[in-house]
PDB file of C-alpha atoms in Angstrom:
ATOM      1  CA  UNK A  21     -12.497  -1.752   5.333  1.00  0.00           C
ATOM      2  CA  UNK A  22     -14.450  -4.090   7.359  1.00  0.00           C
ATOM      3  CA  UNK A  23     -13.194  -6.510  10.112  1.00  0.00           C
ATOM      4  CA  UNK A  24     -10.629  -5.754  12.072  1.00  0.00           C
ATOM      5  CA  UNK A  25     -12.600  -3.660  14.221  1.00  0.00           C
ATOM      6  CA  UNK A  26     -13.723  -1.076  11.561  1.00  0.00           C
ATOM      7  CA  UNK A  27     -15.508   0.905  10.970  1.00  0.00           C
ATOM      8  CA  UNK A  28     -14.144   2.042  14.283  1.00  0.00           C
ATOM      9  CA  UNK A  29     -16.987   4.916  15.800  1.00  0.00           C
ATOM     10  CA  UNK A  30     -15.819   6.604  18.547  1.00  0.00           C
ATOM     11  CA  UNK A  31     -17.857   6.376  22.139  1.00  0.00           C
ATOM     12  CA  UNK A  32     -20.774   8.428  22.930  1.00  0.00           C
ATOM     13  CA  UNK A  33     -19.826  12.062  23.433  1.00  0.00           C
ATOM     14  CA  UNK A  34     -19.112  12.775  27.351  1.00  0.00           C
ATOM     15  CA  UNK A  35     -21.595  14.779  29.280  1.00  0.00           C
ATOM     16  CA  UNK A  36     -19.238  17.710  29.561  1.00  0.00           C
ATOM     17  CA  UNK A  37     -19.362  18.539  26.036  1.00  0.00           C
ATOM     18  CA  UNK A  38     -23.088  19.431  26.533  1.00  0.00           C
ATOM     19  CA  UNK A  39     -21.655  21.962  29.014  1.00  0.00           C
ATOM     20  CA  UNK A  40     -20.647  25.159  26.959  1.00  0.00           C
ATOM     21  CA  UNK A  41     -18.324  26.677  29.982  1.00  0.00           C
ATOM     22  CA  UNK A  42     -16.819  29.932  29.806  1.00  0.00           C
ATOM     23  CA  UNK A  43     -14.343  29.200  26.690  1.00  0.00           C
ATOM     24  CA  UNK A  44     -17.011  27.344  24.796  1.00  0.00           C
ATOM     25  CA  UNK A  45     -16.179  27.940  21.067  1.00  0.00           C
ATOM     26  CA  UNK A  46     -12.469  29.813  21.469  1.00  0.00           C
ATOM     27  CA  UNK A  47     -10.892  26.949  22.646  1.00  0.00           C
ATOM     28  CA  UNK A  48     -10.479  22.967  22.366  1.00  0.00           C
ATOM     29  CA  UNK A  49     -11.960  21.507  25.663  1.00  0.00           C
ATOM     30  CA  UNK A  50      -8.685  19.351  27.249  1.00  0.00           C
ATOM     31  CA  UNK A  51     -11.780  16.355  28.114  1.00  0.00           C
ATOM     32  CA  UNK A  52     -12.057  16.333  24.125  1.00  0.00           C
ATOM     33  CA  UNK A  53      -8.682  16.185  23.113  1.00  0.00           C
ATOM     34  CA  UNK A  54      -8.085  13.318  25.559  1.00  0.00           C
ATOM     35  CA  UNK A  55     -10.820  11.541  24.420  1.00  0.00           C
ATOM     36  CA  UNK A  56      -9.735  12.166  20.837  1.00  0.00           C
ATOM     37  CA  UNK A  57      -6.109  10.435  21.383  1.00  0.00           C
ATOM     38  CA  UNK A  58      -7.850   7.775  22.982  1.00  0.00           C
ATOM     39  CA  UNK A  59      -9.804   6.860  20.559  1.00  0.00           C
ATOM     40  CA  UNK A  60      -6.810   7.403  17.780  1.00  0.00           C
ATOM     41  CA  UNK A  61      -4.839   4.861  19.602  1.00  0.00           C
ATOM     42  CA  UNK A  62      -7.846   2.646  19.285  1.00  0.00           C
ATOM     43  CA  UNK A  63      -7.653   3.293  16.145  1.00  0.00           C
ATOM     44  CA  UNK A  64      -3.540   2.490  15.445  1.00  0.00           C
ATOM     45  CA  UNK A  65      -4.105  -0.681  17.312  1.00  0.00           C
ATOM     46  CA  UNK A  66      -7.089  -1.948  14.923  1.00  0.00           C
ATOM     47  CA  UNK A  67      -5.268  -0.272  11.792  1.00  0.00           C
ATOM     48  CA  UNK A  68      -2.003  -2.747  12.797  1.00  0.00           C
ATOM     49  CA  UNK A  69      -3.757  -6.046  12.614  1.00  0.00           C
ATOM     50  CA  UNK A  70      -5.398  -4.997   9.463  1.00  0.00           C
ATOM     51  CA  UNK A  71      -1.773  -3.926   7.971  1.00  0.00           C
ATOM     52  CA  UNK A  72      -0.800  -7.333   8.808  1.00  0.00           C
ATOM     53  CA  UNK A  73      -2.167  -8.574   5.752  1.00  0.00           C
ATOM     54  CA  UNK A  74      -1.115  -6.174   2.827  1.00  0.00           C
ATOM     55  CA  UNK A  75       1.546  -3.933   2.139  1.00  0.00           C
ATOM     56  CA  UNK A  76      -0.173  -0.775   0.492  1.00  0.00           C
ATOM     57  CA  UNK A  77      -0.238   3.038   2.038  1.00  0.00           C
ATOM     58  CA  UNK A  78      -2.523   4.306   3.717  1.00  0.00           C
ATOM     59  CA  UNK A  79      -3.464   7.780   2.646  1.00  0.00           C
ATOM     60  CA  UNK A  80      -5.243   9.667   6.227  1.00  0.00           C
ATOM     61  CA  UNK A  81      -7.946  12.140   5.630  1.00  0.00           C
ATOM     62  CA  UNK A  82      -9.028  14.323   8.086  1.00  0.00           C
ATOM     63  CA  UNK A  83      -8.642  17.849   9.967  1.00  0.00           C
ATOM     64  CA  UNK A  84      -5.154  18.876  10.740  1.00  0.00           C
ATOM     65  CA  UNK A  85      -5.328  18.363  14.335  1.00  0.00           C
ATOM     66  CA  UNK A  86      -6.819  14.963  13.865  1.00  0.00           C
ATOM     67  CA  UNK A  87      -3.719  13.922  11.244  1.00  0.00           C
ATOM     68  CA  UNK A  88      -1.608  15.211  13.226  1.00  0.00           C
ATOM     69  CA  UNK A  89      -2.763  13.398  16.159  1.00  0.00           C
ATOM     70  CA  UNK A  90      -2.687   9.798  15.358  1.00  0.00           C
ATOM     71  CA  UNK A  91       0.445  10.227  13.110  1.00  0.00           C
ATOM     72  CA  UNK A  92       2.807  11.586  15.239  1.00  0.00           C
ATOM     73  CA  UNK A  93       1.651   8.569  17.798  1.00  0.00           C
ATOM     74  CA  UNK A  94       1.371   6.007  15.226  1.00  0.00           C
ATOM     75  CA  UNK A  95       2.879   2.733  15.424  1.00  0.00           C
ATOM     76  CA  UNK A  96       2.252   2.528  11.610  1.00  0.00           C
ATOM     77  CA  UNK A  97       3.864   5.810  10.955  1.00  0.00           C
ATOM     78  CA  UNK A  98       6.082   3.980   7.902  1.00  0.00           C
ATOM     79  CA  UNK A  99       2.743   2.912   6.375  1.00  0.00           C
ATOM     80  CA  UNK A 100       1.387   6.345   6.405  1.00  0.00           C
ATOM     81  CA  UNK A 101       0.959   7.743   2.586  1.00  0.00           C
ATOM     82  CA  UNK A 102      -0.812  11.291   1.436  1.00  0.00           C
ATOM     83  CA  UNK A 103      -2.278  13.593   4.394  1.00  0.00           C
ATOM     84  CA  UNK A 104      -5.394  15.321   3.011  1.00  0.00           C
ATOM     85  CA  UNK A 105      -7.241  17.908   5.387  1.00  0.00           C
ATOM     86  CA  UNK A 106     -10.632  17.532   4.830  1.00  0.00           C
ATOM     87  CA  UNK A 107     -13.184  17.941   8.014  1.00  0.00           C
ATOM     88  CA  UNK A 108     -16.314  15.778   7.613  1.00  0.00           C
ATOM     89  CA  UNK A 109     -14.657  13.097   5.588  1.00  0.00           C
ATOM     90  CA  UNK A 110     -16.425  10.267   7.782  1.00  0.00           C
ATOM     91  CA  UNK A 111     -19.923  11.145   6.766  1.00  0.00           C
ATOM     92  CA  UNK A 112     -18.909  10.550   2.542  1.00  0.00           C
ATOM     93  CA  UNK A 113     -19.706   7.163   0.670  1.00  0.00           C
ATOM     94  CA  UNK A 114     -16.575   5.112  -0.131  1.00  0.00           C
ATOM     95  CA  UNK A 115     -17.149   6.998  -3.862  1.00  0.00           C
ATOM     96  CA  UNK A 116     -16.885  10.123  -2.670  1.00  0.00           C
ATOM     97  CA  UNK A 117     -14.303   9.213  -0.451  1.00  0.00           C
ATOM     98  CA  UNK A 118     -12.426   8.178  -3.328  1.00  0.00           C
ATOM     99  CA  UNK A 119     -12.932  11.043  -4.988  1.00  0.00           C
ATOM    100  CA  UNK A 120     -11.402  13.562  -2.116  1.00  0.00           C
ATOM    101  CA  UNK A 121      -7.975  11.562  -2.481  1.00  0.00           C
ATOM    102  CA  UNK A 122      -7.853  10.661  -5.587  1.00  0.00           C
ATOM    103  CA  UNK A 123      -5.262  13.837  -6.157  1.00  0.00           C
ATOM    104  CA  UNK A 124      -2.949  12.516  -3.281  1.00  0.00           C
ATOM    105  CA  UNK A 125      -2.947   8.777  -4.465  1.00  0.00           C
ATOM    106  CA  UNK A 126      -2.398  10.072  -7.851  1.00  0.00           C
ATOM    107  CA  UNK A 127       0.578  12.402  -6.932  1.00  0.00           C
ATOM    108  CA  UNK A 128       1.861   9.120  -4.395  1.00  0.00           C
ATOM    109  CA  UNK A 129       1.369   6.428  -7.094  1.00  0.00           C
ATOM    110  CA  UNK A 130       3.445   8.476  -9.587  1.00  0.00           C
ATOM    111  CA  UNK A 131       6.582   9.366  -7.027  1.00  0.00           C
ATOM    112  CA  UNK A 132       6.376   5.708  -5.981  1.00  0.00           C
ATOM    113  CA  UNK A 133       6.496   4.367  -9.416  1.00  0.00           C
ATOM    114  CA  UNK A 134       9.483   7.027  -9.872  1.00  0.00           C
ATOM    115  CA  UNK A 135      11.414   5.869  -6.994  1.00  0.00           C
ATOM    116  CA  UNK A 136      10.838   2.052  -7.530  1.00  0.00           C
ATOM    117  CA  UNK A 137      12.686   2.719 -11.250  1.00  0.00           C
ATOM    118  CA  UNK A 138      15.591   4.898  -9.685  1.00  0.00           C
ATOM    119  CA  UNK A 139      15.896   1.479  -7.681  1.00  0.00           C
ATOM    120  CA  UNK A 140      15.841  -0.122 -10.891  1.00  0.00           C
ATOM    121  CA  UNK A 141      18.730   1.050 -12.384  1.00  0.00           C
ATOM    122  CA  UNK A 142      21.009   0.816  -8.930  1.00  0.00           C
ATOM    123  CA  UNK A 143      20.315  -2.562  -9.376  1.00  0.00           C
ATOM    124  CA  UNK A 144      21.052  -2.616 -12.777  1.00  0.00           C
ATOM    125  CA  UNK A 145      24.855  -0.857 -11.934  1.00  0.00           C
ATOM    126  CA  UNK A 146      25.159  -3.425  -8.820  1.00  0.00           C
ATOM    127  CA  UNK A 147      24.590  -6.364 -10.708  1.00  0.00           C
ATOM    128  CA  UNK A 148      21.457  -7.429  -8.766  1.00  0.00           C
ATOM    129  CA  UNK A 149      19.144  -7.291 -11.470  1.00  0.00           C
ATOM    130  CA  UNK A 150      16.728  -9.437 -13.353  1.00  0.00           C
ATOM    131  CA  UNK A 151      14.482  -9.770 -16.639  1.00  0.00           C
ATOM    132  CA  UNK A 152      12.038 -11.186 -18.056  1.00  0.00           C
ATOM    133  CA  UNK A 153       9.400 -13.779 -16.678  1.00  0.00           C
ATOM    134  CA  UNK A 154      11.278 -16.998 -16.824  1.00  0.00           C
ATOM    135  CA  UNK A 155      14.723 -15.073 -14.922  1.00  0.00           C
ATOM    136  CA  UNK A 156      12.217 -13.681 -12.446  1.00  0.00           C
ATOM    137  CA  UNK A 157      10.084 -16.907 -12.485  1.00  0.00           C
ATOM    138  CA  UNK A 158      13.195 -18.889 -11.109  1.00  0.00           C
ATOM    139  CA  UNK A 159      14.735 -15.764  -8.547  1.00  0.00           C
ATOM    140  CA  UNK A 160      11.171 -15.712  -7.168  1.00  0.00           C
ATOM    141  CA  UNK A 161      11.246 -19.263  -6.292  1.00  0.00           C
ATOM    142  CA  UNK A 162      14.391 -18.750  -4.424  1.00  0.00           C
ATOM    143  CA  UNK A 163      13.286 -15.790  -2.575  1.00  0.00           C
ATOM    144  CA  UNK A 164      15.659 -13.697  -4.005  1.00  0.00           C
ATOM    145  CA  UNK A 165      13.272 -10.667  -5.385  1.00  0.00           C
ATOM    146  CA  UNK A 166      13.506  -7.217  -3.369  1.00  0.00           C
ATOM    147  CA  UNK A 167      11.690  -5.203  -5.552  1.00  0.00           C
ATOM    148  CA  UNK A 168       9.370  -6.542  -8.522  1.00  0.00           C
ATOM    149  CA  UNK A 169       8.199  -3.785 -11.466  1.00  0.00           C
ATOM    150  CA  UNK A 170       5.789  -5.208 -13.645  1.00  0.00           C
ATOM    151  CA  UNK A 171       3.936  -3.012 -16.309  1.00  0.00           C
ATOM    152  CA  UNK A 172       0.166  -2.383 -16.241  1.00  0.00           C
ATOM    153  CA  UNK A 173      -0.686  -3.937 -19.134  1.00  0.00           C
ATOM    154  CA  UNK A 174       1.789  -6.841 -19.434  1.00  0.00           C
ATOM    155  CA  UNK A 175       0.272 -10.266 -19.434  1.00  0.00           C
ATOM    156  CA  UNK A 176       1.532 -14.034 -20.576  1.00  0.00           C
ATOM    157  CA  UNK A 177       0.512 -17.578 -20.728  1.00  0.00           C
ATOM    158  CA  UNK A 178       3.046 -20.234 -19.947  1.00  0.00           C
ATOM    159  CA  UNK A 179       3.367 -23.570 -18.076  1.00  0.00           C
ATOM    160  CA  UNK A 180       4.912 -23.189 -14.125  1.00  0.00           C
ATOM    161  CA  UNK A 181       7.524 -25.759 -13.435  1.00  0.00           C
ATOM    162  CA  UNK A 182      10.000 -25.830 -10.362  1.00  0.00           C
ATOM    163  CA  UNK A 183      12.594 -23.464 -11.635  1.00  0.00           C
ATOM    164  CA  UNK A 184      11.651 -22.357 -15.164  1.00  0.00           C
ATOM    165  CA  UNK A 185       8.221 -21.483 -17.510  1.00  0.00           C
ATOM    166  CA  UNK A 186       7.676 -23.555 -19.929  1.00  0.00           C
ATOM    167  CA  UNK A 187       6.026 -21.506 -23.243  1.00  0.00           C
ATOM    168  CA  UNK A 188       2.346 -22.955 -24.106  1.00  0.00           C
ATOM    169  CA  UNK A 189       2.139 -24.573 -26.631  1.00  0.00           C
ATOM    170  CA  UNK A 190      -1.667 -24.183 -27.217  1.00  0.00           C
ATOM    171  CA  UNK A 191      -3.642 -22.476 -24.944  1.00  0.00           C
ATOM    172  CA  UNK A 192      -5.907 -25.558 -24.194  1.00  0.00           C
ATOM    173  CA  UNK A 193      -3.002 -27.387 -22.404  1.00  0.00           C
ATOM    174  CA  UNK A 194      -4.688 -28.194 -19.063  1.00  0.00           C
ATOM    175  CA  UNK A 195      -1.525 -26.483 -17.394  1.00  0.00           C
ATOM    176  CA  UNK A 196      -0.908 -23.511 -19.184  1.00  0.00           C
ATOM    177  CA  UNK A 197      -1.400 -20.151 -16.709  1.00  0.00           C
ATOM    178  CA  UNK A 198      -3.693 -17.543 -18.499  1.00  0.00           C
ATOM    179  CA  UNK A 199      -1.430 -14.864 -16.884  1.00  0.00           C
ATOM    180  CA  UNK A 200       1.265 -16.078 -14.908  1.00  0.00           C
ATOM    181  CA  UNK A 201       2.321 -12.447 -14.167  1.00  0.00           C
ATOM    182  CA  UNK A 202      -0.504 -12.646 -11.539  1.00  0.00           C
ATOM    183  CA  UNK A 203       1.195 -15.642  -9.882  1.00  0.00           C
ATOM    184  CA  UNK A 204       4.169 -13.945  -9.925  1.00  0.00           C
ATOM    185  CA  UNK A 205       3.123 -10.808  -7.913  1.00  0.00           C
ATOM    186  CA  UNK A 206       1.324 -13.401  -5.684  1.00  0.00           C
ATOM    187  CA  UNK A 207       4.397 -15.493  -4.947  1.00  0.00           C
ATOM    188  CA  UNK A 208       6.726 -12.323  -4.683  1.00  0.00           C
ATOM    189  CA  UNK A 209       4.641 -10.476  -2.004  1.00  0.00           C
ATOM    190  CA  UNK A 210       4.412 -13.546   0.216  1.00  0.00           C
ATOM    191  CA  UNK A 211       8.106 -13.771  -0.354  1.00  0.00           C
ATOM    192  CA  UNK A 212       8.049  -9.846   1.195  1.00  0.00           C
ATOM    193  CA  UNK A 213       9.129  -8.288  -1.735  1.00  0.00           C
ATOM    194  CA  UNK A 214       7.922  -4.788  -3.106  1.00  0.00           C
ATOM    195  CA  UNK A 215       5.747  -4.905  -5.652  1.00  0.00           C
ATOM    196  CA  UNK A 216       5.059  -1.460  -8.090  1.00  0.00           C
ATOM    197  CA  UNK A 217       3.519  -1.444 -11.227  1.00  0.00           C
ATOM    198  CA  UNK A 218       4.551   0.596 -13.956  1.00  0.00           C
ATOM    199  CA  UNK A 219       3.322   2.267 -16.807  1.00  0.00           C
ATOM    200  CA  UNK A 220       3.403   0.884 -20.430  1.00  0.00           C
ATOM    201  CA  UNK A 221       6.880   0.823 -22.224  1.00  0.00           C
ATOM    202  CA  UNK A 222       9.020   1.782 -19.446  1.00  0.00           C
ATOM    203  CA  UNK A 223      10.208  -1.654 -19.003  1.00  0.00           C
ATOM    204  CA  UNK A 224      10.302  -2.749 -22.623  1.00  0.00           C
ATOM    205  CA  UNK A 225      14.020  -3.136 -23.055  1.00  0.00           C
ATOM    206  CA  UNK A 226      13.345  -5.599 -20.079  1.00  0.00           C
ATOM    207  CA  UNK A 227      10.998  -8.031 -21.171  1.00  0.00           C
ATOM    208  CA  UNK A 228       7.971  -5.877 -19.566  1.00  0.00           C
ATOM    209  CA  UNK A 229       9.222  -7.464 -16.313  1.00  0.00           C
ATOM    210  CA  UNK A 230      12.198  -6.414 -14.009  1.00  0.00           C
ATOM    211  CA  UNK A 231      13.102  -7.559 -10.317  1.00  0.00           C
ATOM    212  CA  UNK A 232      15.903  -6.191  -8.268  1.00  0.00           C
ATOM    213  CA  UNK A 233      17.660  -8.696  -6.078  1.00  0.00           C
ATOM    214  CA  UNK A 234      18.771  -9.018  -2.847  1.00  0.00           C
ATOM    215  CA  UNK A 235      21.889 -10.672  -3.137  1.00  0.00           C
TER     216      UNK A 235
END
């Protein structure tokens, strides 16, 4: 990320960590560790003006002490996804980066896509439930989605009117939507609803599309 204040580098190192000192390399120097929460609530106050404008996890990569630092702290400790120890993580490219958590956004990805159909089918028993593009189309207008599940692969064309979709009928009608599922997800999040997409086929006796409702 960039803006916000990040990359965030901490300060020059303090003079006192040139001075090795009696316990120099058995024990953390107290200077350090201050400095080190310092500059993780630097951190926590940058990383809540960037959270203002999204709603995904974010997965924290570094030593233990570090993690547990600026999590236990955190005013964004809700936010907080995987924890991956890895020392040196700073110095990678954004690939390689990638690479280290891949395993942890994998393993979150999966439980949240688990979770978001468990809420599924309460929804489904409590009546609060809905299907299908046009259904969704017209609860999303009303600011009624909690929870949207769309399917990876699922895309549509059709017409947006106030409260319904109207099918293309040709797909050089100057108002048809190439994928209106995009829209959808659009107008849903600014709504504040949960968005989670889903693999292939799991929603397929629901149109592809599902919503659970607030009221």
């Amino acid at each position: 990320m960039t803006g916000f204040g990040f990359p965030a580098k901490p300060g020059l190192p303090d003079p006192q960590d040139a001075e090795p000192g009696a316990n120099f390399g058995t024990q953390p120097s107290p200077y350090r560790e201050e400095r080190l929460r310092q500059y993780l609530r630097d951190v926590d106050d940058k990383l809540a003006e960037a959270l203002r404008t999204g709603k995904g996890p974010v997965h924290v990569v570094g030593t233990a002490n570090q993690i547990n630092t600026l999590v236990e702290r955190s005013r964004n400790k809700e936010r907080v996804g995987e924890r991956v120890e890895r020392a040196g993580a700073d110095k990678l490219t954004g690939h390689l980066l990638l690479d280290v958590i891949r395993p942890a956004r994998e393993k979150y990805t999966a439980e949240q896509r688990r979770a978001a159909l468990d809420r599924l089918g309460e929804g489904i028993g409590q009546r609060r439930f809905a299907a299908g593009t046009d259904e969704i189309w017209q609860n999303v207008q009303e600011g009624r989605v909690h929870l949207l599940l769309v399917e990876d692969g699922f895309q549509v064309s059709a017409i947006p009117e106030a409260t319904h979709l109207r099918p293309a009928a040709s797909p050089e009608d100057p108002d048809v939507e190439d994928d209106i599922v995009d829209t959808l997800v659009e107008t849903a999040l600014g709504t504040g609803a949960d968005v989670v997409f889903v693999p292939d086929d799991a929603l397929a006796e629901h149109g592809r599309i599902a919503a659970v409702l607030r009221y």
